[in-house]
Amino acid sequence: MADELTAAAPPPARRPRVVLGVAGGIAAYKAVEVLRRFTESGHRVRVVPTPSALRFVGETTWAALSGGPVTTGVWDNADEVAHVRIGREADLVLVVPATADLMARAVAGRADDLLTGTLLTATCPVVFAPAMHTEMWQHPATRANVATLRARGAIVLDPAVGRLTGADSGPGRLPEPAEIAALGMSVLARGADGVRPDLAGRHVLVTAGGTREYLDPVRFLGNASSGRQGYAVARAAAARGATVTVVAANVALPEVAGARTIAVTSAAELRERVHEEAPAADVVVMAAAVADFRPAAPQAYKIKKETSAPDTIALERNPDVLSELLVNRRPGQLLVGFAAETGSPDGGVLDHARAKLARKPVDLLVVNQVGNGLGFEVADNAAVVLDTNGRQTTIDRMSKDLVAHRILDLVVGFSTDRADGTGVEPVRVPVRTPR
Ligand code: CTP
């Protein structure tokens, strides 16, 4: 088992070519951070701004930070036929920010500047990170354009909700640049496996992080879960076209681009929010480390050492959310549990996991061995996934993003081969991701 979970990471591939398209919106300045993330992690980036993007951030900035030429028109450098070559050679095209106008032009198949020309010739995955005022995002024209781009296989992230350029606030804010870069890198990391919108039209609910059970206003019983694997599942699901809701327990990571995040603290809060959200979910992934117990008598005021003697903390049991979901699940809903195991004198990691699956017969149980340099805070993971039909799939050591995609591969596969026909229907998508 230890060997299964700690196999060597795959060798690095060649330096991928990324095209960073920048449309003319105020969030263009945040694309600078996306560019830096890619160049600092060794990617070759060609920045292709639209002419109006240069009104927000100038050519010098893009050229200096990318180390490459920056042109905007189809008439520039005609000898290198840039409007065809850049798209053809790209491994990933990322448009940050994607404005309403840019997406409308992409839908219409226009090629009136270098960026739209590039979108017409790209055969690699294309990610749009929209940013605009709420009214523009919600306008039927934009809704239809987003739906068309998604139906053609592009990844269009949902914008974040928050403060916009003026005094207004609502959906339309660019997701965090670090998270856009992380999502782009997770798409690239899939390589030949690709990222297809096989969860388009599905709602995926993910819990992540670790709950805290407060003893008094400043002290709590908690656990070391960072939320990284849960966030990676959310990121992968968003990239595969799902509508994603994350219930995040004490996660200190930027919110996942394209997902709605609900922050919670305790197991009771997590339970409440999960039960609110689960009825709408086609897939629930319970990656959070939920406390099994809470202090029976939490104190309203800070416990003082002068006035209280060392004592035993009385605990009471928290309800098991996953077991409740199993009882209440709606037809076709797929449940994924997580089990972090160390093994014990009574049995190995998989023995404990199989016993857990027998107690909580979820569709898929993702088993992590804690230890061996793997676990909560590290970037890599490895797992064995057990399913209710007795199948067992080993996921070798790889990044948490890739582990997340492998888990979702199993989710999609499991849904489509469910004998009762209640599973998530397969979504028909083109084999190559068109622009
Ligand atoms: N879980 C839950 N509600 C709880 C506790 C855990 O929904 N109150 C979920 C976790 O999100 C995870 C799975 O159940 O998906 C973990 O199973 P569990 O048997 O609770 O694991 P442990 O807490 O590690 O149990 P044990 O201590 O018995 O190993």
GROMACS .gro file of C-alpha atoms and ligand atoms in nm:
model
  464
    1MET     CA    1   0.000   0.000   0.000
    2ALA     CA    2   0.276   0.244   0.092
    3ASP     CA    3   0.437   0.181  -0.246
    4GLU     CA    4   0.108   0.226  -0.426
    5LEU     CA    5   0.064   0.563  -0.262
    6THR     CA    6   0.416   0.701  -0.299
    7ALA     CA    7   0.517   0.613  -0.656
    8ALA     CA    8   0.755   0.860  -0.825
    9ALA     CA    9   0.621   1.177  -0.986
   10PRO     CA   10   0.621   1.174  -1.370
   11PRO     CA   11   0.916   1.349  -1.543
   12PRO     CA   12   0.860   1.713  -1.638
   13ALA     CA   13   0.735   1.776  -1.992
   14ARG     CA   14   0.872   2.038  -2.237
   15ARG     CA   15   0.808   2.405  -2.156
   16PRO     CA   16   0.448   2.467  -2.253
   17ARG     CA   17   0.352   2.766  -2.469
   18VAL     CA   18   0.084   2.985  -2.320
   19VAL     CA   19  -0.098   3.264  -2.495
   20LEU     CA   20  -0.225   3.528  -2.257
   21GLY     CA   21  -0.499   3.722  -2.432
   22VAL     CA   22  -0.589   4.050  -2.264
   23ALA     CA   23  -0.912   4.229  -2.352
   24GLY     CA   24  -0.993   4.594  -2.283
   25GLY     CA   25  -1.127   4.603  -1.930
   26ILE     CA   26  -1.002   4.763  -1.612
   27ALA     CA   27  -0.910   4.419  -1.476
   28ALA     CA   28  -0.631   4.408  -1.739
   29TYR     CA   29  -0.392   4.518  -1.466
   30LYS     CA   30  -0.461   4.192  -1.281
   31ALA     CA   31  -0.353   3.995  -1.589
   32VAL     CA   32   0.000   4.120  -1.514
   33GLU     CA   33   0.000   3.898  -1.206
   34VAL     CA   34  -0.125   3.601  -1.409
   35LEU     CA   35   0.162   3.660  -1.654
   36ARG     CA   36   0.417   3.667  -1.373
   37ARG     CA   37   0.286   3.343  -1.226
   38PHE     CA   38   0.333   3.167  -1.560
   39THR     CA   39   0.675   3.308  -1.645
   40GLU     CA   40   0.809   3.245  -1.294
   41SER     CA   41   0.704   2.881  -1.317
   42GLY     CA   42   0.894   2.835  -1.642
   43HIS     CA   43   0.624   2.874  -1.905
   44ARG     CA   44   0.677   3.060  -2.231
   45VAL     CA   45   0.409   3.324  -2.256
   46ARG     CA   46   0.309   3.528  -2.560
   47VAL     CA   47   0.090   3.819  -2.454
   48VAL     CA   48  -0.173   3.919  -2.708
   49PRO     CA   49  -0.363   4.226  -2.592
   50THR     CA   50  -0.644   4.384  -2.788
   51PRO     CA   51  -0.579   4.743  -2.895
   52SER     CA   52  -0.818   4.866  -2.624
   53ALA     CA   53  -0.639   4.658  -2.358
   54LEU     CA   54  -0.334   4.877  -2.417
   55ARG     CA   55  -0.536   5.176  -2.292
   56PHE     CA   56  -0.527   5.007  -1.951
   57VAL     CA   57  -0.181   4.846  -1.945
   58GLY     CA   58   0.083   4.950  -2.197
   59GLU     CA   59   0.287   4.742  -2.439
   60THR     CA   60   0.610   4.801  -2.246
   61THR     CA   61   0.479   4.623  -1.938
   62TRP     CA   62   0.371   4.317  -2.135
   63ALA     CA   63   0.692   4.304  -2.339
   64ALA     CA   64   0.920   4.346  -2.037
   65LEU     CA   65   0.743   4.085  -1.827
   66SER     CA   66   0.693   3.827  -2.101
   67GLY     CA   67   1.032   3.880  -2.264
   68GLY     CA   68   0.865   3.861  -2.604
   69PRO     CA   69   0.714   4.081  -2.874
   70VAL     CA   70   0.372   4.234  -2.821
   71THR     CA   71   0.150   4.309  -3.118
   72THR     CA   72  -0.222   4.362  -3.137
   73GLY     CA   73  -0.320   4.369  -3.505
   74VAL     CA   74  -0.340   4.120  -3.785
   75TRP     CA   75  -0.136   4.361  -4.000
   76ASP     CA   76   0.167   4.362  -3.768
   77ASN     CA   77   0.463   4.135  -3.857
   78ALA     CA   78   0.279   3.999  -4.161
   79ASP     CA   79   0.584   3.790  -4.258
   80GLU     CA   80   0.537   3.559  -3.957
   81VAL     CA   81   0.159   3.521  -4.020
   82ALA     CA   82   0.114   3.571  -3.647
   83HIS     CA   83  -0.266   3.549  -3.642
   84VAL     CA   84  -0.239   3.185  -3.753
   85ARG     CA   85   0.090   3.075  -3.600
   86ILE     CA   86   0.035   3.191  -3.242
   87GLY     CA   87  -0.294   3.004  -3.205
   88ARG     CA   88  -0.169   2.690  -3.376
   89GLU     CA   89   0.142   2.661  -3.160
   90ALA     CA   90  -0.024   2.731  -2.828
   91ASP     CA   91  -0.072   2.467  -2.559
   92LEU     CA   92  -0.315   2.691  -2.373
   93VAL     CA   93  -0.491   3.018  -2.449
   94LEU     CA   94  -0.603   3.215  -2.146
   95VAL     CA   95  -0.807   3.533  -2.188
   96VAL     CA   96  -0.780   3.760  -1.884
   97PRO     CA   97  -1.000   3.958  -1.855
   98ALA     CA   98  -1.258   3.837  -2.105
   99THR     CA   99  -1.489   4.132  -2.164
  100ALA     CA  100  -1.845   4.110  -2.295
  101ASP     CA  101  -1.724   4.254  -2.625
  102LEU     CA  102  -1.436   4.010  -2.664
  103MET     CA  103  -1.661   3.709  -2.599
  104ALA     CA  104  -1.922   3.844  -2.844
  105ARG     CA  105  -1.655   3.877  -3.111
  106ALA     CA  106  -1.521   3.528  -3.035
  107VAL     CA  107  -1.871   3.383  -3.068
  108ALA     CA  108  -1.920   3.560  -3.401
  109GLY     CA  109  -1.592   3.415  -3.525
  110ARG     CA  110  -1.450   3.756  -3.603
  111ALA     CA  111  -1.079   3.804  -3.667
  112ASP     CA  112  -1.050   4.180  -3.652
  113ASP     CA  113  -0.752   4.181  -3.420
  114LEU     CA  114  -0.469   3.942  -3.332
  115LEU     CA  115  -0.645   3.800  -3.025
  116THR     CA  116  -0.967   3.703  -3.204
  117GLY     CA  117  -0.759   3.570  -3.495
  118THR     CA  118  -0.564   3.360  -3.246
  119LEU     CA  119  -0.886   3.228  -3.092
  120LEU     CA  120  -0.997   3.116  -3.439
  121THR     CA  121  -0.684   2.915  -3.502
  122ALA     CA  122  -0.621   2.767  -3.155
  123THR     CA  123  -0.687   2.395  -3.122
  124CYS     CA  124  -0.562   2.377  -2.761
  125PRO     CA  125  -0.775   2.436  -2.447
  126VAL     CA  126  -0.906   2.792  -2.422
  127VAL     CA  127  -0.995   2.951  -2.087
  128PHE     CA  128  -1.193   3.274  -2.061
  129ALA     CA  129  -1.183   3.457  -1.726
  130PRO     CA  130  -1.462   3.714  -1.758
  131ALA     CA  131  -1.475   4.046  -1.577
  132MET     CA  132  -1.740   4.311  -1.635
  133HIS     CA  133  -2.019   4.497  -1.465
  134THR     CA  134  -2.298   4.279  -1.327
  135GLU     CA  135  -2.555   4.410  -1.576
  136MET     CA  136  -2.330   4.316  -1.867
  137TRP     CA  137  -2.263   3.968  -1.726
  138GLN     CA  138  -2.633   3.907  -1.669
  139HIS     CA  139  -2.749   4.048  -2.002
  140PRO     CA  140  -2.913   3.782  -2.222
  141ALA     CA  141  -2.663   3.856  -2.499
  142THR     CA  142  -2.368   3.774  -2.271
  143ARG     CA  143  -2.547   3.472  -2.123
  144ALA     CA  144  -2.602   3.337  -2.474
  145ASN     CA  145  -2.241   3.406  -2.575
  146VAL     CA  146  -2.104   3.232  -2.267
  147ALA     CA  147  -2.330   2.932  -2.334
  148THR     CA  148  -2.210   2.916  -2.696
  149LEU     CA  149  -1.843   2.932  -2.600
  150ARG     CA  150  -1.895   2.657  -2.343
  151ALA     CA  151  -2.089   2.442  -2.591
  152ARG     CA  152  -1.794   2.474  -2.828
  153GLY     CA  153  -1.565   2.335  -2.561
  154ALA     CA  154  -1.409   2.649  -2.415
  155ILE     CA  155  -1.373   2.689  -2.039
  156VAL     CA  156  -1.556   3.005  -1.932
  157LEU     CA  157  -1.513   3.070  -1.561
  158ASP     CA  158  -1.791   3.225  -1.362
  159PRO     CA  159  -1.676   3.563  -1.235
  160ALA     CA  160  -1.635   3.620  -0.864
  161VAL     CA  161  -1.887   3.817  -0.663
  162GLY     CA  162  -1.757   4.133  -0.502
  163ARG     CA  163  -1.653   4.494  -0.539
  164LEU     CA  164  -1.647   4.616  -0.902
  165THR     CA  165  -1.478   4.923  -1.048
  166GLY     CA  166  -1.715   5.186  -0.915
  167ALA     CA  167  -1.919   5.179  -0.600
  168ASP     CA  168  -2.114   4.879  -0.727
  169SER     CA  169  -2.076   4.522  -0.612
  170GLY     CA  170  -2.201   4.190  -0.751
  171PRO     CA  171  -2.107   3.909  -0.989
  172GLY     CA  172  -1.858   4.032  -1.249
  173ARG     CA  173  -1.533   4.062  -1.059
  174LEU     CA  174  -1.226   3.889  -1.202
  175PRO     CA  175  -1.138   3.578  -0.999
  176GLU     CA  176  -0.809   3.602  -0.810
  177PRO     CA  177  -0.515   3.608  -1.057
  178ALA     CA  178  -0.328   3.340  -0.861
  179GLU     CA  179  -0.627   3.113  -0.892
  180ILE     CA  180  -0.671   3.181  -1.265
  181ALA     CA  181  -0.306   3.087  -1.312
  182ALA     CA  182  -0.351   2.775  -1.098
  183LEU     CA  183  -0.650   2.668  -1.305
  184GLY     CA  184  -0.459   2.728  -1.629
  185MET     CA  185  -0.166   2.525  -1.501
  186SER     CA  186  -0.395   2.241  -1.397
  187VAL     CA  187  -0.537   2.234  -1.750
  188LEU     CA  188  -0.186   2.226  -1.896
  189ALA     CA  189  -0.076   1.958  -1.653
  190ARG     CA  190  -0.338   1.720  -1.788
  191GLY     CA  191  -0.145   1.715  -2.116
  192ALA     CA  192  -0.275   1.455  -2.359
  193ASP     CA  193  -0.557   1.355  -2.121
  194GLY     CA  194  -0.698   1.701  -2.186
  195VAL     CA  195  -0.972   1.883  -2.003
  196ARG     CA  196  -1.314   1.836  -2.159
  197PRO     CA  197  -1.637   1.994  -2.038
  198ASP     CA  198  -1.770   1.656  -1.929
  199LEU     CA  199  -1.932   1.809  -1.620
  200ALA     CA  200  -2.105   2.089  -1.811
  201GLY     CA  201  -2.453   2.152  -1.678
  202ARG     CA  202  -2.377   1.963  -1.354
  203HIS     CA  203  -2.359   2.109  -1.008
  204VAL     CA  204  -2.070   1.989  -0.795
  205LEU     CA  205  -2.061   2.063  -0.423
  206VAL     CA  206  -1.721   2.028  -0.258
  207THR     CA  207  -1.633   2.059   0.110
  208ALA     CA  208  -1.274   2.149   0.192
  209GLY     CA  209  -1.051   2.230   0.487
  210GLY     CA  210  -1.087   2.134   0.849
  211THR     CA  211  -1.352   2.233   1.098
  212ARG     CA  212  -1.280   2.404   1.432
  213GLU     CA  213  -1.468   2.328   1.750
  214TYR     CA  214  -1.425   2.617   1.993
  215LEU     CA  215  -1.365   2.558   2.363
  216ASP     CA  216  -1.382   2.931   2.435
  217PRO     CA  217  -1.363   3.238   2.211
  218VAL     CA  218  -0.989   3.190   2.141
  219ARG     CA  219  -0.918   2.818   2.161
  220PHE     CA  220  -1.038   2.536   1.946
  221LEU     CA  221  -0.999   2.169   1.866
  222GLY     CA  222  -0.902   2.149   1.501
  223ASN     CA  223  -0.705   1.951   1.249
  224ALA     CA  224  -0.425   2.009   1.000
  225SER     CA  225  -0.632   1.993   0.680
  226SER     CA  226  -0.528   2.281   0.450
  227GLY     CA  227  -0.812   2.244   0.201
  228ARG     CA  228  -0.569   2.199  -0.089
  229GLN     CA  229  -0.710   1.872  -0.220
  230GLY     CA  230  -1.070   1.992  -0.189
  231TYR     CA  231  -0.984   2.317  -0.366
  232ALA     CA  232  -0.809   2.119  -0.638
  233VAL     CA  233  -1.126   1.914  -0.690
  234ALA     CA  234  -1.329   2.236  -0.709
  235ARG     CA  235  -1.081   2.388  -0.957
  236ALA     CA  236  -1.084   2.076  -1.174
  237ALA     CA  237  -1.465   2.060  -1.167
  238ALA     CA  238  -1.489   2.428  -1.270
  239ALA     CA  239  -1.244   2.362  -1.554
  240ARG     CA  240  -1.463   2.071  -1.667
  241GLY     CA  241  -1.763   2.295  -1.695
  242ALA     CA  242  -1.945   2.226  -1.367
  243THR     CA  243  -2.121   2.486  -1.158
  244VAL     CA  244  -1.919   2.458  -0.840
  245THR     CA  245  -2.000   2.545  -0.481
  246VAL     CA  246  -1.730   2.512  -0.218
  247VAL     CA  247  -1.807   2.490   0.152
  248ALA     CA  248  -1.472   2.591   0.295
  249ALA     CA  249  -1.384   2.527   0.657
  250ASN     CA  250  -1.100   2.757   0.766
  251VAL     CA  251  -0.913   2.747   0.436
  252ALA     CA  252  -0.636   3.008   0.402
  253LEU     CA  253  -0.610   2.978   0.022
  254PRO     CA  254  -0.744   3.215  -0.247
  255GLU     CA  255  -1.097   3.128  -0.353
  256VAL     CA  256  -1.119   2.894  -0.649
  257ALA     CA  257  -1.173   3.081  -0.977
  258GLY     CA  258  -1.515   3.012  -1.118
  259ALA     CA  259  -1.659   2.865  -0.797
  260ARG     CA  260  -1.890   3.007  -0.530
  261THR     CA  261  -1.731   2.978  -0.187
  262ILE     CA  262  -1.917   2.961   0.143
  263ALA     CA  263  -1.693   2.998   0.447
  264VAL     CA  264  -1.773   2.800   0.761
  265THR     CA  265  -1.596   2.739   1.089
  266SER     CA  266  -1.746   2.451   1.287
  267ALA     CA  267  -1.880   2.109   1.193
  268ALA     CA  268  -2.232   2.228   1.285
  269GLU     CA  269  -2.205   2.521   1.041
  270LEU     CA  270  -2.060   2.299   0.771
  271ARG     CA  271  -2.345   2.055   0.820
  272GLU     CA  272  -2.606   2.329   0.792
  273ARG     CA  273  -2.462   2.476   0.473
  274VAL     CA  274  -2.405   2.136   0.311
  275HIS     CA  275  -2.766   2.037   0.371
  276GLU     CA  276  -2.880   2.369   0.221
  277GLU     CA  277  -2.669   2.322  -0.091
  278ALA     CA  278  -2.679   1.942  -0.141
  279PRO     CA  279  -3.032   1.916  -0.285
  280ALA     CA  280  -2.913   2.110  -0.593
  281ALA     CA  281  -2.595   1.906  -0.634
  282ASP     CA  282  -2.541   1.623  -0.883
  283VAL     CA  283  -2.213   1.533  -0.714
  284VAL     CA  284  -2.108   1.595  -0.353
  285VAL     CA  285  -1.739   1.559  -0.272
  286MET     CA  286  -1.678   1.555   0.103
  287ALA     CA  287  -1.309   1.636   0.115
  288ALA     CA  288  -1.330   1.834   0.440
  289ALA     CA  289  -1.190   1.692   0.761
  290VAL     CA  290  -1.498   1.725   0.979
  291ALA     CA  291  -1.453   1.701   1.354
  292ASP     CA  292  -1.623   1.395   1.494
  293PHE     CA  293  -1.655   1.557   1.839
  294ARG     CA  294  -1.711   1.902   1.986
  295PRO     CA  295  -1.669   2.037   2.340
  296ALA     CA  296  -1.985   1.962   2.534
  297ALA     CA  297  -1.972   2.295   2.720
  298PRO     CA  298  -1.800   2.571   2.520
  299GLN     CA  299  -1.729   2.876   2.735
  300ALA     CA  300  -1.856   3.224   2.647
  301TYR     CA  301  -1.549   3.387   2.803
  302LYS     CA  302  -1.182   3.303   2.775
  303ILE     CA  303  -1.083   3.026   3.015
  304LYS     CA  304  -0.825   3.173   3.263
  305LYS     CA  305  -0.542   2.964   3.401
  306GLU     CA  306  -0.571   3.128   3.742
  307THR     CA  307  -0.932   3.029   3.789
  308SER     CA  308  -0.951   2.691   3.619
  309ALA     CA  309  -0.760   2.378   3.712
  310PRO     CA  310  -0.640   2.138   3.439
  311ASP     CA  311  -0.938   1.923   3.362
  312THR     CA  312  -1.072   1.673   3.116
  313ILE     CA  313  -1.258   1.829   2.827
  314ALA     CA  314  -1.599   1.672   2.795
  315LEU     CA  315  -1.688   1.610   2.430
  316GLU     CA  316  -2.005   1.521   2.247
  317ARG     CA  317  -2.043   1.365   1.905
  318ASN     CA  318  -2.108   1.566   1.591
  319PRO     CA  319  -2.356   1.420   1.341
  320ASP     CA  320  -2.193   1.251   1.045
  321VAL     CA  321  -2.282   1.468   0.747
  322LEU     CA  322  -2.189   1.211   0.485
  323SER     CA  323  -2.410   0.947   0.650
  324GLU     CA  324  -2.696   1.197   0.655
  325LEU     CA  325  -2.641   1.271   0.286
  326LEU     CA  326  -2.655   0.898   0.214
  327VAL     CA  327  -2.998   0.879   0.375
  328ASN     CA  328  -3.134   1.193   0.209
  329ARG     CA  329  -2.971   1.176  -0.131
  330ARG     CA  330  -3.182   1.248  -0.433
  331PRO     CA  331  -3.192   1.000  -0.722
  332GLY     CA  332  -2.882   1.017  -0.936
  333GLN     CA  333  -2.677   1.212  -0.684
  334LEU     CA  334  -2.323   1.083  -0.655
  335LEU     CA  335  -2.146   1.092  -0.319
  336VAL     CA  336  -1.769   1.093  -0.278
  337GLY     CA  337  -1.612   1.051   0.066
  338PHE     CA  338  -1.255   1.094   0.177
  339ALA     CA  339  -1.065   0.883   0.427
  340ALA     CA  340  -0.731   0.988   0.569
  341GLU     CA  341  -0.580   0.679   0.725
  342THR     CA  342  -0.255   0.585   0.894
  343GLY     CA  343  -0.321   0.216   0.943
  344SER     CA  344  -0.290   0.062   1.291
  345PRO     CA  345  -0.193  -0.266   1.459
  346ASP     CA  346  -0.549  -0.384   1.378
  347GLY     CA  347  -0.508  -0.345   1.004
  348GLY     CA  348  -0.355  -0.162   0.710
  349VAL     CA  349  -0.476   0.156   0.547
  350LEU     CA  350  -0.700  -0.024   0.299
  351ASP     CA  351  -0.847  -0.252   0.568
  352HIS     CA  352  -0.960   0.055   0.759
  353ALA     CA  353  -1.085   0.218   0.440
  354ARG     CA  354  -1.289  -0.086   0.337
  355ALA     CA  355  -1.444  -0.094   0.683
  356LYS     CA  356  -1.530   0.276   0.645
  357LEU     CA  357  -1.690   0.210   0.308
  358ALA     CA  358  -1.895  -0.068   0.460
  359ARG     CA  359  -2.016   0.173   0.733
  360LYS     CA  360  -2.075   0.458   0.490
  361PRO     CA  361  -2.150   0.309   0.147
  362VAL     CA  362  -2.067   0.614  -0.063
  363ASP     CA  363  -2.020   0.572  -0.438
  364LEU     CA  364  -1.649   0.652  -0.424
  365LEU     CA  365  -1.416   0.664  -0.125
  366VAL     CA  366  -1.083   0.842  -0.181
  367VAL     CA  367  -0.829   0.690   0.055
  368ASN     CA  368  -0.521   0.890   0.149
  369GLN     CA  369  -0.241   0.749   0.352
  370VAL     CA  370  -0.124   1.012   0.598
  371GLY     CA  371   0.256   1.015   0.634
  372ASN     CA  372   0.537   0.929   0.388
  373GLY     CA  373   0.572   1.298   0.306
  374LEU     CA  374   0.212   1.306   0.187
  375GLY     CA  375  -0.080   1.464   0.359
  376PHE     CA  376  -0.244   1.791   0.439
  377GLU     CA  377   0.009   2.069   0.371
  378VAL     CA  378   0.205   1.926   0.078
  379ALA     CA  379   0.148   1.994  -0.294
  380ASP     CA  380   0.142   1.628  -0.402
  381ASN     CA  381  -0.093   1.352  -0.314
  382ALA     CA  382  -0.154   0.988  -0.392
  383ALA     CA  383  -0.464   0.785  -0.327
  384VAL     CA  384  -0.652   0.465  -0.376
  385VAL     CA  385  -1.015   0.508  -0.474
  386LEU     CA  386  -1.259   0.237  -0.369
  387ASP     CA  387  -1.606   0.218  -0.516
  388THR     CA  388  -1.923   0.049  -0.397
  389ASN     CA  389  -1.889  -0.219  -0.665
  390GLY     CA  390  -1.563  -0.337  -0.510
  391ARG     CA  391  -1.339  -0.177  -0.770
  392GLN     CA  392  -1.011  -0.024  -0.662
  393THR     CA  393  -0.814   0.240  -0.855
  394THR     CA  394  -0.465   0.352  -0.761
  395ILE     CA  395  -0.371   0.714  -0.822
  396ASP     CA  396   0.008   0.740  -0.815
  397ARG     CA  397   0.185   1.031  -0.654
  398MET     CA  398   0.116   1.347  -0.853
  399SER     CA  399   0.005   1.706  -0.796
  400LYS     CA  400  -0.321   1.755  -0.608
  401ASP     CA  401  -0.464   1.912  -0.925
  402LEU     CA  402  -0.396   1.598  -1.125
  403VAL     CA  403  -0.526   1.378  -0.843
  404ALA     CA  404  -0.843   1.589  -0.854
  405HIS     CA  405  -0.884   1.530  -1.226
  406ARG     CA  406  -0.832   1.156  -1.178
  407ILE     CA  407  -1.101   1.156  -0.910
  408LEU     CA  408  -1.337   1.341  -1.146
  409ASP     CA  409  -1.251   1.095  -1.426
  410LEU     CA  410  -1.381   0.825  -1.192
  411VAL     CA  411  -1.687   1.037  -1.103
  412VAL     CA  412  -1.775   1.080  -1.470
  413GLY     CA  413  -1.706   0.713  -1.543
  414PHE     CA  414  -1.900   0.594  -1.240
  415SER     CA  415  -2.197   0.815  -1.324
  416THR     CA  416  -2.221   0.692  -1.676
  417ASP     CA  417  -2.194   0.322  -1.599
  418ARG     CA  418  -2.433   0.314  -1.302
  419ALA     CA  419  -2.648   0.009  -1.348
  420ASP     CA  420  -2.964   0.178  -1.221
  421GLY     CA  421  -2.941   0.444  -1.491
  422THR     CA  422  -2.973   0.721  -1.235
  423GLY     CA  423  -2.623   0.851  -1.279
  424VAL     CA  424  -2.514   1.176  -1.435
  425GLU     CA  425  -2.567   1.145  -1.810
  426PRO     CA  426  -2.257   1.173  -2.025
  427VAL     CA  427  -2.222   1.507  -2.198
  428ARG     CA  428  -2.132   1.479  -2.567
  429VAL     CA  429  -1.836   1.701  -2.639
  430PRO     CA  430  -1.600   1.743  -2.932
  431VAL     CA  431  -1.280   1.539  -2.904
  432ARG     CA  432  -1.057   1.842  -2.961
  433THR     CA  433  -1.125   2.156  -2.768
  434PRO     CA  434  -1.212   2.418  -3.026
  435ARG     CA  435  -1.173   2.789  -2.976
  436CTP     N1  436  -1.741   1.326   0.757
  436CTP     C1  437  -1.866   1.383   0.769
  436CTP     N2  438  -1.913   1.421   0.890
  436CTP     C2  439  -1.841   1.401   1.002
  436CTP     C3  440  -1.715   1.342   0.992
  436CTP     C4  441  -1.667   1.305   0.868
  436CTP     O1  442  -1.932   1.401   0.668
  436CTP     N3  443  -1.891   1.439   1.118
  436CTP     C5  444  -1.694   1.285   0.624
  436CTP     C6  445  -1.563   1.347   0.583
  436CTP     O2  446  -1.582   1.466   0.509
  436CTP     C7  447  -1.502   1.237   0.495
  436CTP     C8  448  -1.551   1.112   0.559
  436CTP     O3  449  -1.671   1.147   0.628
  436CTP     O4  450  -1.550   1.241   0.363
  436CTP     C9  451  -1.454   1.057   0.658
  436CTP     O5  452  -1.509   0.947   0.721
  436CTP     P1  453  -1.493   0.923   0.876
  436CTP     O6  454  -1.538   0.784   0.901
  436CTP     O7  455  -1.561   1.024   0.956
  436CTP     O8  456  -1.343   0.939   0.890
  436CTP     P2  457  -1.271   0.973   1.020
  436CTP     O9  458  -1.329   1.094   1.085
  436CTP    O10  459  -1.128   0.979   0.984
  436CTP    O11  460  -1.313   0.849   1.104
  436CTP     P3  461  -1.223   0.754   1.187
  436CTP    O12  462  -1.175   0.841   1.296
  436CTP    O13  463  -1.318   0.648   1.228
  436CTP    O14  464  -1.117   0.707   1.094
   0.00000   0.00000   0.00000
